[in-house]
Amino acid sequence: MFKKIALATALVATASFATWDKFPVLENHKGQATIGDSYVMQDKASQEELYVGARYTVIPNLELGIKLGYVLFTHWDGDDAEQDGLDNLPIMVRYQFMPNMNAFLDVTLPIGNDDVVGDDGEIVFHFGAQYSQKMGMVNLGTELGLQLETAGDDKTTPPWTLNIGAEGDFALNQMFTPYVGIDLYMLMGKFTYDGDSEGDSFTGDLLFNPYLGVDIVFNAMFDLDISANFLFGNSDAMKIKTGMDETVIGLDAHLNINF
């Protein structure tokens, strides 16, 4: 069960292990590093993870990124589940092929501690497109993506996940930018074992992940992002993604260093 709970961290944390953001890539030879803390609660379970990451635009319009997390603890009903250690490693590529559109590919490699992520060894792929547009004080970012994974050692693959998301950032002044957004996840297909479909189809089962937060800019180099997010939806989809069907609540804070 705790393997499934660990997966909820990646799904519900808005800025931790999803695409870095829904907006244009950084300018050529510009970069950003981040260090953050993510806390997730679901029913009697809780988990805290520290993470670091960096992204850099190596040539015009091509941004590369990487993030690495370490789970500090996983608790169940106040007791230590003794699940801590390194999380899996996402590697991110985004290419801005039009002024307002990006294509992206995230590949998550199974390097994490077995106690945290399980011992299946699956590789997760998430790819799609993003569209963004500034409208006065509002910066709108959207995303359409598809996530799938390899069979891994247990020869089992879950249904694919289609995601649709939108975020609005409101530039109130030079220091404070509150934002609100939502990601919609829809399962597609069945579980497969050794290449053959098994059981019922989960196509159409939905999850909703609304979030809100604020970005606080101290100067051109440093800004602090604080957010809260929630994951809820169809009972079967929740159990597949998190191991339980109760709402997941996530809190995240991270410091960005721009260079």
XYZ file of N, CA and C in Angstrom:
777
model
N 0.815 -1.203 0.000
C 0.000 0.000 0.000
C 0.852 1.258 0.000
N 1.961 1.256 0.726
C 2.774 2.465 0.806
C 3.482 2.762 -0.514
N 3.707 1.736 -1.341
C 4.241 2.014 -2.667
C 3.268 2.891 -3.429
N 1.975 2.594 -3.343
C 0.969 3.395 -4.026
C 0.886 4.792 -3.436
N 0.987 4.910 -2.111
C 0.946 6.221 -1.475
C 2.110 7.075 -1.965
N 3.270 6.457 -2.130
C 4.430 7.205 -2.626
C 4.169 7.763 -4.008
N 3.444 7.029 -4.847
C 3.147 7.516 -6.182
C 2.272 8.755 -6.143
N 1.453 8.897 -5.094
C 0.598 10.075 -4.991
C 1.419 11.343 -4.904
N 2.598 11.276 -4.325
C 3.447 12.457 -4.221
C 3.736 13.028 -5.598
N 4.100 12.177 -6.530
C 4.431 12.641 -7.872
C 3.210 13.205 -8.579
N 2.047 12.618 -8.320
C 0.852 13.041 -9.035
C 0.280 14.335 -8.509
N 0.268 14.517 -7.175
C -0.467 15.624 -6.600
C 0.375 16.879 -6.434
N 1.682 16.771 -6.298
C 2.508 17.962 -6.088
C 2.588 18.759 -7.377
N 2.071 19.979 -7.354
C 1.942 20.761 -8.577
C 3.271 20.977 -9.278
N 4.289 21.326 -8.522
C 5.548 21.704 -9.151
C 6.682 20.743 -8.851
N 6.423 19.655 -8.194
C 7.525 18.804 -7.781
C 8.010 17.896 -8.899
N 7.145 17.000 -9.374
C 7.595 16.012 -10.331
C 6.669 15.896 -11.529
N 5.886 16.937 -11.797
C 5.187 17.031 -13.070
C 6.093 17.846 -13.996
N 5.594 18.230 -15.189
C 6.358 19.163 -16.009
C 6.695 20.386 -15.159
N 7.830 21.016 -15.445
C 8.315 22.083 -14.560
C 7.268 23.183 -14.423
N 6.718 23.632 -15.543
C 5.582 24.546 -15.520
C 4.894 24.477 -16.883
N 3.865 25.300 -17.065
C 3.062 25.278 -18.290
C 3.349 26.489 -19.166
N 4.487 27.128 -18.996
C 4.771 28.387 -19.658
C 6.001 28.263 -20.566
N 6.331 29.298 -21.341
C 7.460 29.199 -22.287
C 8.768 28.808 -21.603
N 9.659 28.204 -22.364
C 10.955 27.802 -21.832
C 11.763 29.054 -21.494
N 12.813 28.874 -20.710
C 13.672 29.996 -20.354
C 14.421 30.517 -21.575
N 14.902 31.748 -21.476
C 15.702 32.318 -22.559
C 16.991 31.522 -22.739
N 17.593 31.670 -23.913
C 18.816 30.928 -24.228
C 19.913 31.194 -23.187
N 20.538 30.090 -22.722
C 21.609 30.136 -21.733
C 21.159 30.720 -20.386
N 19.859 30.635 -20.103
C 19.337 30.985 -18.789
C 18.960 29.695 -18.064
N 19.077 29.732 -16.735
C 18.760 28.537 -15.962
C 18.043 28.865 -14.666
N 17.591 27.801 -14.017
C 16.915 27.935 -12.731
C 17.162 26.686 -11.903
N 17.549 26.877 -10.669
C 17.673 25.780 -9.719
C 16.586 25.931 -8.671
N 16.178 24.815 -8.075
C 15.132 24.862 -7.057
C 15.444 23.883 -5.947
N 15.035 24.253 -4.731
C 15.107 23.350 -3.590
C 13.795 23.484 -2.845
N 13.150 22.349 -2.545
C 11.811 22.433 -1.982
C 11.461 21.296 -1.053
N 10.288 21.440 -0.464
C 9.758 20.456 0.475
C 8.300 20.211 0.111
N 7.920 18.932 0.008
C 6.561 18.552 -0.335
C 6.009 17.643 0.756
N 4.798 17.955 1.233
C 4.155 17.164 2.290
C 2.793 16.710 1.778
N 2.515 15.409 1.871
C 1.292 14.831 1.340
C 0.565 14.081 2.438
N -0.776 14.251 2.501
C -1.614 13.558 3.482
C -2.761 12.863 2.756
N -3.046 11.644 3.158
C -4.199 10.915 2.643
C -4.699 9.948 3.712
N -5.912 10.207 4.224
C -6.475 9.399 5.293
C -5.474 9.347 6.460
N -5.003 8.168 6.842
C -4.073 8.024 7.959
C -2.605 8.058 7.516
N -2.378 8.268 6.240
C -1.018 8.247 5.707
C -0.494 9.661 5.504
N 0.804 9.839 5.694
C 1.455 11.116 5.417
C 2.884 10.843 4.974
N 3.404 11.771 4.171
C 4.749 11.596 3.637
C 5.368 12.962 3.386
N 6.650 13.094 3.700
C 7.365 14.339 3.439
C 8.586 14.052 2.581
N 8.814 14.926 1.605
C 9.915 14.721 0.663
C 10.641 16.032 0.412
N 11.953 15.999 0.491
C 12.798 17.103 0.054
C 13.231 16.852 -1.387
N 13.338 17.912 -2.174
C 13.777 17.715 -3.560
C 14.621 18.907 -4.021
N 15.483 18.613 -4.977
C 16.275 19.636 -5.648
C 16.129 19.421 -7.146
N 16.322 20.488 -7.898
C 16.208 20.361 -9.345
C 16.892 21.510 -10.047
N 17.056 21.364 -11.334
C 17.644 22.423 -12.148
C 17.156 22.280 -13.582
N 17.000 23.400 -14.237
C 16.689 23.404 -15.669
C 17.544 24.469 -16.343
N 17.826 24.257 -17.634
C 18.724 25.167 -18.349
C 18.408 25.084 -19.835
N 18.378 26.240 -20.485
C 18.145 26.290 -21.929
C 19.500 26.234 -22.631
N 19.804 25.086 -23.233
C 21.143 24.827 -23.767
C 21.358 25.486 -25.125
N 20.310 25.541 -25.932
C 20.309 26.276 -27.196
C 18.959 26.968 -27.281
N 18.792 27.939 -28.168
C 17.509 28.635 -28.214
C 16.328 27.671 -28.307
N 15.377 27.844 -27.372
C 14.098 27.119 -27.348
C 14.180 25.684 -26.839
N 15.367 25.193 -26.479
C 15.490 23.821 -25.985
C 15.919 23.848 -24.520
N 15.020 23.398 -23.653
C 15.251 23.413 -22.213
C 15.371 21.986 -21.690
N 16.394 21.732 -20.896
C 16.601 20.434 -20.260
C 16.462 20.602 -18.757
N 15.872 19.600 -18.092
C 15.674 19.701 -16.654
C 15.792 18.351 -15.968
N 16.037 18.411 -14.667
C 16.162 17.201 -13.867
C 15.763 17.547 -12.430
N 15.128 16.599 -11.741
C 14.768 16.796 -10.336
C 15.012 15.498 -9.575
N 15.473 15.653 -8.341
C 15.785 14.495 -7.518
C 15.192 14.701 -6.134
N 14.442 13.704 -5.666
C 13.782 13.816 -4.378
C 14.250 12.765 -3.390
N 14.118 13.088 -2.102
C 14.458 12.157 -1.035
C 13.321 12.173 -0.024
N 12.666 11.036 0.145
C 11.560 10.911 1.095
C 12.126 10.846 2.510
N 11.729 11.805 3.348
C 12.226 11.859 4.723
C 11.510 10.849 5.611
N 10.183 10.712 5.406
C 9.430 9.741 6.206
C 8.103 9.430 5.529
N 7.562 8.281 5.856
C 6.197 7.897 5.513
C 5.557 7.362 6.788
N 4.453 7.987 7.205
C 3.785 7.606 8.433
C 2.405 7.022 8.145
N 1.986 6.086 8.965
C 0.634 5.543 8.902
C 0.037 5.591 10.304
N -1.015 6.412 10.458
C -1.698 6.556 11.739
C -0.714 6.935 12.846
N 0.241 7.794 12.506
C 1.205 8.280 13.472
C 2.419 7.411 13.666
N 2.416 6.212 13.096
C 3.556 5.305 13.233
C 4.455 5.384 12.008
N 5.745 5.256 12.231
C 6.713 5.297 11.147
C 6.634 4.008 10.338
N 6.379 4.144 9.038
C 6.320 2.979 8.160
C 7.700 2.531 7.700
N 8.725 3.237 8.158
C 10.112 2.911 7.817
C 10.321 2.865 6.302
N 9.731 3.853 5.645
C 9.919 3.998 4.202
C 10.500 5.375 3.937
N 11.780 5.438 3.765
C 12.445 6.681 3.423
C 13.597 6.357 2.488
N 14.054 7.370 1.781
C 15.152 7.164 0.845
C 14.917 7.881 -0.468
N 15.759 7.578 -1.420
C 15.767 8.248 -2.712
C 14.519 7.925 -3.518
N 13.973 8.928 -4.190
C 12.836 8.755 -5.086
C 13.345 8.494 -6.501
N 12.430 8.145 -7.406
C 12.809 7.965 -8.804
C 13.232 9.298 -9.430
N 13.907 9.224 -10.566
C 14.539 10.394 -11.181
C 13.837 10.797 -12.475
N 13.162 11.955 -12.504
C 12.587 12.454 -13.760
C 13.584 13.320 -14.530
N 13.689 13.052 -15.818
C 14.496 13.858 -16.737
C 13.537 14.530 -17.714
N 13.655 15.833 -17.879
C 12.652 16.607 -18.616
C 13.271 17.346 -19.795
N 12.558 17.316 -20.911
C 12.955 18.048 -22.115
C 11.748 18.837 -22.609
N 11.955 20.122 -22.875
C 10.895 20.931 -23.480
C 11.477 21.698 -24.666
N 10.699 21.748 -25.755
C 11.122 22.492 -26.940
C 10.006 23.453 -27.335
N 10.352 24.732 -27.428
C 9.382 25.758 -27.792
C 9.427 25.939 -29.309
N 8.484 25.293 -30.000
C 8.507 25.300 -31.461
C 7.699 26.441 -32.064
N 6.920 27.142 -31.250
C 6.223 28.359 -31.644
C 6.281 29.317 -30.459
N 6.072 30.625 -30.674
C 6.185 31.567 -29.552
C 5.308 31.209 -28.361
N 4.180 30.561 -28.592
C 3.256 30.256 -27.503
C 3.086 28.762 -27.249
N 3.903 27.912 -27.898
C 3.676 26.474 -27.776
C 4.971 25.708 -27.522
N 4.891 24.749 -26.605
C 6.002 23.856 -26.291
C 5.588 22.412 -26.530
N 6.552 21.591 -26.892
C 6.408 20.136 -26.819
C 7.288 19.660 -25.670
N 6.850 18.632 -24.943
C 7.630 18.185 -23.795
C 7.665 16.665 -23.720
N 8.719 16.174 -23.096
C 8.868 14.756 -22.788
C 9.544 14.629 -21.436
N 8.894 13.923 -20.503
C 9.469 13.605 -19.203
C 9.656 12.092 -19.129
N 10.846 11.664 -18.747
C 11.139 10.240 -18.577
C 11.587 10.035 -17.140
N 10.853 9.209 -16.387
C 11.183 8.955 -14.989
C 11.865 7.604 -14.865
N 13.116 7.637 -14.414
C 13.939 6.433 -14.328
C 13.833 5.810 -12.940
N 13.788 4.477 -12.856
C 13.566 3.781 -11.583
C 14.848 3.596 -10.773
N 15.352 4.694 -10.222
C 16.588 4.619 -9.438
C 16.313 4.675 -7.937
N 15.034 4.842 -7.546
C 14.698 5.084 -6.155
C 14.853 3.873 -5.252
N 14.841 4.153 -3.956
C 14.898 3.114 -2.948
C 13.672 2.216 -3.049
N 13.856 0.902 -3.002
C 12.736 -0.037 -3.124
C 11.683 0.186 -2.048
N 12.099 0.605 -0.860
C 11.146 0.847 0.217
C 10.214 2.012 -0.098
N 10.671 2.921 -0.958
C 9.898 4.115 -1.284
C 9.054 3.903 -2.539
N 9.654 3.353 -3.592
C 8.976 3.281 -4.891
C 8.629 1.853 -5.303
N 8.992 0.861 -4.495
C 8.771 -0.523 -4.891
C 9.930 -1.037 -5.730
N 9.875 -2.319 -6.063
C 10.985 -2.948 -6.785
C 10.612 -3.367 -8.193
N 9.557 -2.748 -8.748
C 9.079 -3.150 -10.077
C 10.043 -2.735 -11.181
N 10.651 -1.548 -11.039
C 11.620 -1.090 -12.032
C 11.028 -0.563 -13.312
N 9.779 -0.086 -13.268
C 9.153 0.454 -14.477
C 9.724 1.821 -14.834
N 9.700 2.180 -16.122
C 10.080 3.499 -16.624
C 8.807 4.214 -17.048
N 8.623 5.454 -16.596
C 7.412 6.216 -16.878
C 7.705 7.293 -17.913
N 6.851 7.380 -18.935
C 6.959 8.391 -19.984
C 5.744 9.312 -19.908
N 5.993 10.606 -19.967
C 4.930 11.609 -19.994
C 5.285 12.610 -21.083
N 4.411 12.763 -22.077
C 4.725 13.639 -23.213
C 3.469 14.361 -23.662
N 3.666 15.483 -24.359
C 2.516 16.245 -24.824
C 2.911 17.634 -25.285
N 1.952 18.562 -25.209
C 2.143 19.927 -25.697
C 1.571 20.917 -24.701
N 2.106 22.138 -24.748
C 1.659 23.217 -23.871
C 1.394 24.474 -24.705
N 0.391 25.230 -24.288
C 0.077 26.510 -24.924
C -0.069 27.555 -23.839
N 0.544 28.718 -24.039
C 0.451 29.794 -23.058
C 0.170 31.114 -23.759
N -0.453 32.038 -23.004
C -0.817 33.328 -23.571
C -0.939 34.358 -22.458
N -0.320 35.530 -22.636
C -0.470 36.618 -21.687
C -1.663 37.477 -22.100
N -2.515 37.771 -21.118
C -3.709 38.581 -21.352
C -3.796 39.629 -20.254
N -3.132 40.756 -20.483
C -3.088 41.792 -19.459
C -2.291 41.319 -18.260
N -2.903 41.360 -17.085
C -2.217 40.950 -15.866
C -2.248 39.441 -15.653
N -2.953 38.707 -16.535
C -3.094 37.261 -16.383
C -2.190 36.540 -17.381
N -1.417 35.589 -16.869
C -0.595 34.726 -17.711
C -1.222 33.333 -17.671
N -1.762 32.888 -18.796
C -2.471 31.611 -18.874
C -1.565 30.541 -19.461
N -1.469 29.408 -18.770
C -0.711 28.274 -19.287
C -1.577 27.026 -19.313
N -1.486 26.256 -20.399
C -2.296 25.042 -20.535
C -1.412 23.882 -20.965
N -1.915 22.666 -20.735
C -1.138 21.474 -21.067
C -2.049 20.323 -21.436
N -1.637 19.564 -22.435
C -2.290 18.313 -22.816
C -1.206 17.252 -22.903
N -1.354 16.172 -22.115
C -0.298 15.169 -22.081
C -0.840 13.758 -21.947
N 0.045 12.803 -22.149
C -0.286 11.389 -22.004
C 0.842 10.712 -21.241
N 0.484 9.920 -20.219
C 1.473 9.202 -19.425
C 1.267 7.703 -19.572
N 2.382 6.993 -19.783
C 2.356 5.535 -19.839
C 3.654 5.023 -19.254
N 3.681 3.723 -18.958
C 4.885 3.169 -18.356
C 5.168 1.778 -18.892
N 6.410 1.360 -18.763
C 6.803 0.027 -19.203
C 6.303 -1.020 -18.215
N 6.364 -2.279 -18.618
C 5.804 -3.355 -17.805
C 6.575 -3.559 -16.515
N 7.867 -3.362 -16.513
C 8.646 -3.580 -15.311
C 8.829 -5.055 -15.008
N 9.393 -5.324 -13.843
C 9.711 -6.706 -13.485
C 8.479 -7.566 -13.240
N 7.358 -6.929 -12.834
C 6.157 -7.728 -12.576
C 5.319 -7.953 -13.832
N 5.807 -7.446 -14.991
C 5.163 -7.643 -16.295
C 3.769 -7.011 -16.373
N 3.457 -6.103 -15.438
C 2.132 -5.485 -15.383
C 2.238 -3.998 -15.698
N 1.339 -3.522 -16.538
C 1.259 -2.089 -16.827
C -0.139 -1.594 -16.473
N -0.242 -0.395 -15.874
C -1.555 0.172 -15.555
C -2.160 0.834 -16.793
N -3.411 1.262 -16.702
C -3.995 2.039 -17.807
C -3.180 3.302 -18.077
N -3.226 3.770 -19.307
C -2.610 5.054 -19.634
C -3.371 6.166 -18.911
N -2.710 7.329 -18.774
C -3.347 8.482 -18.144
C -3.253 9.688 -19.071
N -4.407 10.214 -19.456
C -4.481 11.451 -20.239
C -4.666 12.605 -19.279
N -3.859 13.664 -19.414
C -4.017 14.817 -18.531
C -4.257 16.093 -19.328
N -5.164 16.905 -18.811
C -5.476 18.223 -19.362
C -5.399 19.212 -18.213
N -4.636 20.284 -18.374
C -4.466 21.222 -17.280
C -4.454 22.666 -17.732
N -4.783 23.555 -16.815
C -4.742 24.997 -17.076
C -4.371 25.718 -15.793
N -3.589 26.788 -15.940
C -3.174 27.602 -14.791
C -3.209 29.067 -15.161
N -3.710 29.893 -14.253
C -3.700 31.336 -14.429
C -2.842 31.994 -13.364
N -1.818 32.748 -13.784
C -0.964 33.511 -12.884
C -1.370 34.978 -12.953
N -1.557 35.604 -11.793
C -2.066 36.969 -11.732
C -0.969 37.890 -11.197
N -0.403 38.694 -12.072
C 0.708 39.582 -11.711
C 0.157 40.822 -11.011
N -0.045 40.715 -9.696
C -0.592 41.843 -8.947
C 0.399 42.991 -8.870
N 1.666 42.646 -8.619
C 2.730 43.643 -8.577
C 4.047 42.912 -8.807
N 5.165 43.620 -8.669
C 6.459 43.015 -8.960
C 6.845 41.939 -7.961
N 6.228 41.949 -6.777
C 6.632 40.999 -5.745
C 5.714 39.778 -5.647
N 4.404 39.972 -5.776
C 3.455 38.885 -5.526
C 2.719 38.478 -6.800
N 2.764 37.176 -7.091
C 2.003 36.612 -8.208
C 1.216 35.411 -7.700
N -0.038 35.609 -7.277
C -0.859 34.455 -6.923
C -1.274 33.698 -8.179
N -1.563 32.416 -8.013
C -1.989 31.610 -9.163
C -2.980 30.550 -8.711
N -3.765 30.086 -9.672
C -4.737 29.023 -9.438
C -4.779 28.150 -10.688
N -4.972 26.855 -10.488
C -4.997 25.964 -11.641
C -5.686 24.658 -11.321
N -5.840 23.842 -12.344
C -6.415 22.515 -12.162
C -5.866 21.589 -13.234
N -5.588 20.355 -12.831
C -5.220 19.297 -13.765
C -6.288 18.210 -13.696
N -6.731 17.779 -14.852
C -7.708 16.708 -14.972
C -7.005 15.475 -15.519
N -7.160 14.331 -14.840
C -6.545 13.080 -15.266
C -7.640 12.086 -15.632
N -7.540 11.480 -16.805
C -8.492 10.462 -17.225
C -7.752 9.173 -17.562
N -8.145 8.077 -16.925
C -7.547 6.784 -17.226
C -8.045 6.274 -18.566
N -7.174 5.527 -19.258
C -7.509 4.992 -20.573
C -7.055 3.531 -20.657
N -8.006 2.618 -20.866
C -7.657 1.225 -21.095
C -7.698 0.363 -19.857
N -7.035 -0.795 -19.941
C -7.044 -1.814 -18.899
C -5.631 -2.038 -18.367
N -5.550 -2.773 -17.274
C -4.269 -3.332 -16.871
C -3.868 -4.400 -17.897
N -2.588 -4.500 -18.145
C -2.096 -5.582 -18.995
C -1.057 -6.386 -18.232
N -1.046 -7.687 -18.483
C -0.038 -8.557 -17.882
C 0.653 -9.317 -18.995
N 1.968 -9.122 -19.093
C 2.771 -9.780 -20.120
C 2.208 -9.511 -21.514
N 1.716 -8.265 -21.693
C 1.232 -7.837 -22.999
C -0.228 -8.106 -23.265
N -0.905 -8.851 -22.408
C -2.320 -9.174 -22.607
C -3.192 -8.361 -21.658
N -4.331 -7.858 -22.156
C -5.253 -7.079 -21.341
C -5.901 -7.950 -20.277
N -6.064 -7.350 -19.086
C -6.651 -8.081 -17.975
C -7.773 -7.260 -17.340
N -8.907 -7.900 -17.033
C -9.967 -7.270 -16.251
C -10.755 -6.232 -17.016
N -11.402 -5.344 -16.250
C -12.294 -4.335 -16.814
C -11.507 -3.132 -17.330
N -12.129 -2.413 -18.250
C -11.550 -1.177 -18.756
C -11.835 -0.036 -17.784
N -10.836 0.822 -17.574
C -10.995 1.981 -16.711
C -11.125 3.274 -17.513
N -11.322 3.161 -18.820
C -11.435 4.343 -19.668
C -12.575 5.244 -19.199
N -12.251 6.509 -18.995
C -13.246 7.475 -18.554
C -13.221 7.777 -17.075
N -12.528 6.960 -16.273
C -12.420 7.254 -14.848
C -11.576 8.516 -14.657
N -12.080 9.450 -13.840
C -11.490 10.782 -13.762
C -10.937 11.088 -12.374
N -9.848 11.875 -12.370
C -9.294 12.467 -11.154
C -9.168 13.970 -11.383
N -9.359 14.739 -10.310
C -9.254 16.188 -10.369
C -8.185 16.654 -9.390
N -7.328 17.554 -9.858
C -6.215 18.041 -9.047
C -6.173 19.576 -9.075
N -7.084 20.251 -8.348
C -7.011 21.718 -8.269
C -5.897 22.161 -7.326
N -5.355 23.334 -7.580
C -4.292 23.866 -6.733
C -4.313 25.389 -6.754
N -3.706 25.973 -5.743
C -3.554 27.414 -5.671
C -2.288 27.740 -4.895
N -1.725 28.897 -5.186
C -0.485 29.263 -4.514
C -0.099 30.693 -4.811
N 1.097 31.055 -4.373
C 1.621 32.391 -4.620
C 3.125 32.299 -4.823
N 3.623 33.069 -5.774
C 5.056 33.191 -6.008
C 5.507 34.553 -5.496
N 6.493 34.540 -4.606
C 6.980 35.769 -3.982
C 8.381 36.059 -4.513
N 8.530 37.149 -5.232
C 9.803 37.512 -5.861
C 10.565 38.470 -4.950
N 11.751 38.038 -4.518
C 12.585 38.895 -3.678
C 13.470 39.806 -4.522
N 14.047 39.237 -5.578
C 14.860 40.000 -6.520
C 14.982 39.161 -7.793
N 15.834 39.594 -8.722
C 15.949 38.887 -9.998
C 16.486 37.474 -9.842
N 17.152 37.187 -8.730
C 17.755 35.871 -8.540
C 16.884 34.915 -7.729
N 16.161 35.418 -6.727
C 15.467 34.534 -5.798
C 13.958 34.771 -5.796
N 13.185 33.683 -5.794
C 11.746 33.762 -5.540
C 11.304 32.515 -4.793
N 10.243 32.658 -4.003
C 9.714 31.591 -3.168
C 8.299 31.259 -3.613
N 8.035 29.973 -3.876
C 6.725 29.509 -4.333
C 6.096 28.641 -3.247
N 4.873 28.986 -2.836
C 4.145 28.244 -1.802
C 2.784 27.861 -2.369
N 2.374 26.592 -2.209
C 1.118 26.164 -2.808
C 0.469 25.045 -2.009
N -0.831 24.861 -2.254
C -1.605 23.740 -1.723
C -2.363 23.109 -2.877
N -2.548 21.797 -2.838
C -3.239 21.113 -3.920
C -4.002 19.918 -3.382
N -4.961 19.455 -4.164
C -5.879 18.414 -3.726
C -6.100 17.434 -4.876
N -6.249 16.165 -4.542
C -6.509 15.147 -5.547
C -7.710 14.319 -5.107
N -8.717 14.248 -5.969
C -9.917 13.474 -5.660
C -10.573 13.051 -6.971
N -11.510 12.120 -6.889
C -12.200 11.687 -8.090
C -12.755 10.288 -7.971
N -12.867 9.608 -9.106
C -13.427 8.270 -9.165
C -12.692 7.319 -8.232
N -13.442 6.497 -7.504
C -12.853 5.610 -6.499
C -11.835 4.660 -7.105
N -12.160 4.023 -8.242
C -11.222 3.085 -8.864
C -9.941 3.785 -9.295
N -10.083 4.982 -9.877
C -8.906 5.722 -10.329
C -8.032 6.133 -9.152
N -8.645 6.542 -8.048
C -7.875 6.911 -6.863
C -7.092 5.708 -6.331
N -7.720 4.546 -6.308
C -7.038 3.366 -5.792
C -5.875 2.963 -6.692
N -6.049 3.106 -8.004
C -4.969 2.765 -8.927
C -3.779 3.699 -8.734
N -4.064 4.992 -8.569
C -2.997 5.980 -8.502
C -2.377 6.123 -7.115
N -3.178 5.907 -6.062
C -2.684 6.193 -4.713
C -2.824 5.028 -3.746
N -3.573 3.998 -4.110
C -3.759 2.870 -3.217
C -4.979 2.984 -2.325
N -5.558 4.193 -2.199
C -6.761 4.415 -1.400
C -7.675 5.370 -2.150
N -8.933 5.482 -1.707
C -9.855 6.347 -2.435
C -10.164 7.657 -1.711
N -9.472 7.953 -0.614
C -9.674 9.213 0.086
C -8.933 10.355 -0.621
N -9.407 11.586 -0.410
C -8.793 12.766 -1.005
C -7.353 12.930 -0.516
N -6.483 13.288 -1.423
C -5.083 13.578 -1.101
C -4.921 15.092 -0.973
N -4.254 15.528 0.077
C -3.951 16.943 0.286
C -2.440 17.112 0.239
N -1.965 18.024 -0.593
C -0.538 18.252 -0.730
C -0.162 19.695 -0.446
N 0.949 19.893 0.242
C 1.497 21.213 0.518
C 2.922 21.259 -0.033
N 3.279 22.354 -0.667
C 4.599 22.445 -1.295
C 5.171 23.842 -1.116
N 6.467 23.905 -0.836
C 7.183 25.192 -0.793
C 8.551 24.967 -1.407
N 8.947 25.838 -2.327
C 10.277 25.696 -2.908
C 10.865 27.066 -3.248
N 12.168 27.154 -3.083
C 12.929 28.357 -3.388
C 13.586 28.180 -4.745
N 13.357 29.151 -5.635
C 13.970 29.134 -6.954
C 15.160 30.097 -6.993
N 16.226 29.637 -7.622
C 17.414 30.462 -7.830
C 17.631 30.594 -9.330
N 17.509 31.812 -9.834
C 17.609 32.062 -11.276
C 19.026 32.509 -11.633
N 19.533 31.962 -12.727
C 20.901 32.310 -13.128
C 21.024 32.347 -14.656
